[in-house]
Amino acid sequence: MNGKRKILSRYADKSIITFTVNLFNSMKRILLLMFILTQLFSGKAQKDPFSKYPVYSGNDLGITYSPQRSVFKIWAPTARAAELRLYHTGTGPQLAVIVPMVKSKNGTWVTTVFTDQNNKFYTFRVNINGVWSDEITDPYVKATGVNGKRGAVIDHPATNPVNWENDRSPVLQHPTDAVIYELHVRDASIHESSGIKHKGKFLGLTETGTRNPAGQSTGLDHIKELGVTHVHLLPSFDYNSVDESNPDAKYNWGYDPLNYNVPEGSYATNPYDGAVRIKEFKQMVQAFHQQGIGVIMDVVYNHTALTEKSNFNQLVPGYYYRQDKTGKFSNATACGNETASERPMFRKFMLESLLYWVKEYHIDGFRFDLMGVHDIETMNLISGELHKIKPDILLYGEGWTAGVSPLPDAVRAIKANASKLKGIAVFSDDIRDGIKGSVFEHADKGFASGKKGMEQSIKSGITASCPHPQVDYEKVNYSKSAWAASPAQTVSYCECHDNHVLVDKLAISAKEASPEQREQMQRLALSIVLTSQGISFIHAGTEFMRSKKGVENSYESPDSINAIDWRLKADHLDFYKYIQSLIAIRRFHAAFRLQTADAIKEGIRFEENLPEGVVVYRIITKGDGHSSFRVCLNGTADIVDIQTEGNWNTLLRDNRVLFPYPEIKQPEGKMQLAPFSCTILSR
Ligand code: CA
């Protein structure tokens, strides 16, 4: 399959999954249970044929470099022979020398070169059943030449930017304190209006003092000014689809992994020199940290861009991937293969790769693409080990797959199993689609665009899918029960890189509404996200009404669709300030960042007997400057009267900023809520 079909089918299959999961889950579970019982009682439970492969437990796979010697080690238990090929350059034919490798313990092959190999390049070949593989990098490769074709020998400490030893991540007290900003490296700066010099590069996100034509901050300064706690970067490891020698020729999001432990070369100022992308990535992390912003990486361990020809599969055919009953590559990712996290050497690879990004690049969190492909045991192992070295690391993922997997649902890291995951959150499609309508039915509306009957989905979202006695789960759009054991397990959002952005979704689903009214809908939608419990997540540009011109799946659309047009900040300045204020309110008041399911159950009280399309609730907490908040959400096109008692201060009134708190008192009696609006009172 070509890249386009792969990703498109991945998207399409996600839609099918979302719909069918609810319909067929019960039936699937019964069938699965019957299957397992049959297998158990007939004694025919099949053992994984790869389970007899030796497991190498050392942490020195790949290259161990010093000026005196370079030790190369790969794991290839079925190989009859292996060789290292050294080059002077990352491309081109100048082969320097071929070095045979020696079989070592537990399936490894090793060789040592006793001259300084710094800035040299290398590949491997293995011979399996008399057939030599292509020249490949090894999965553990940490530096490469252009397009990731050859490994690069690098003196890693020499890639550290000035003062890297003093680089410190901002401290996150609790996962629910996070406000995450999802951003594509190229999108951030490639538009002319960014005023950024290093357009489309890691270095573009290190620049300060950058301005749009109206003189407003862009890039790093803007992200700081917006007030988010973390930036979440779309795939920034080495991916396959963009030609690093000509990065302007073709765009891609980057969900097609090539070398997991190497930064993407098209974002570097020089993709040929293996050290440059490493140094520039670190400079970017350092620049965010200097502004008090954490850096999260989007990681895609669920599949590889190549299948038969991937480095994993050429080194150890079949081992790193799941197979279906006929022995073919199974495809829960709809991208041609799915990795096998339950097999020890892939589990080890994932863990070591993630530890490496934290230790070498000071990464503060990971977002796992199609996390539902991975098994719970692996994810909990990873979480445990990462939390050991970084107690406030933020881990979350997509709790679904894009197709069926041979691994049983019961052991996979899907949303339904969220409560079994330790220290890992999942995205809530319940609140996402509750707010704006199904991402798969374009005409569908949500609470914020006037659809009736979405109140329970919104309440479930407000309570971060933690158990709450006032939520009627039968009426929640997808999940018919509370799936989170803690608000730290729930990512609350209504827009991300996938599917239509909010502006476009509203333009399609609420086309009868005026642009002014749709703006109020978008204000309401983001108000719900940023006042709901759980981990807050917004998509870059939503704070000034970014559009992708109606393109639903822009994974390979040109810059004209994907680039962030920083002029929008001037066009929608009041809107932007509103979102900025919502973030400030959230970060200032712990009531919007409750830490436990009990605190949510006890602290949140929904008001009853309200009109359809209206949700009003109170948060009563101890220890906050304001002991009580009243959040009023009107998802209808009408002005709605609600009762008030006592005096309240007004933080927000009808999607307008009143922060810091004015001494406006809300008199007793009736209060009117504007159409499609959020009002927040406090006392
Ligand atoms: Ca690449």
PDB file of C-alpha atoms in Angstrom, residues 83 234 431 477 529 599 641:
ATOM      1  CA  GLU A  83      28.668  -7.699   8.724  1.00  0.00           C
ATOM      2  CA  LEU A 234       3.778  15.750  16.350  1.00  0.00           C
ATOM      3  CA  ILE A 431     -16.116  14.672  25.532  1.00  0.00           C
ATOM      4  CA  ASN A 477     -22.564   9.070  23.574  1.00  0.00           C
ATOM      5  CA  VAL A 529     -12.499  21.751  27.472  1.00  0.00           C
ATOM      6  CA  ALA A 599     -12.671  14.917  44.920  1.00  0.00           C
ATOM      7  CA  ASP A 641     -32.998  32.149  32.279  1.00  0.00           C
TER       8      ASP A 641
END
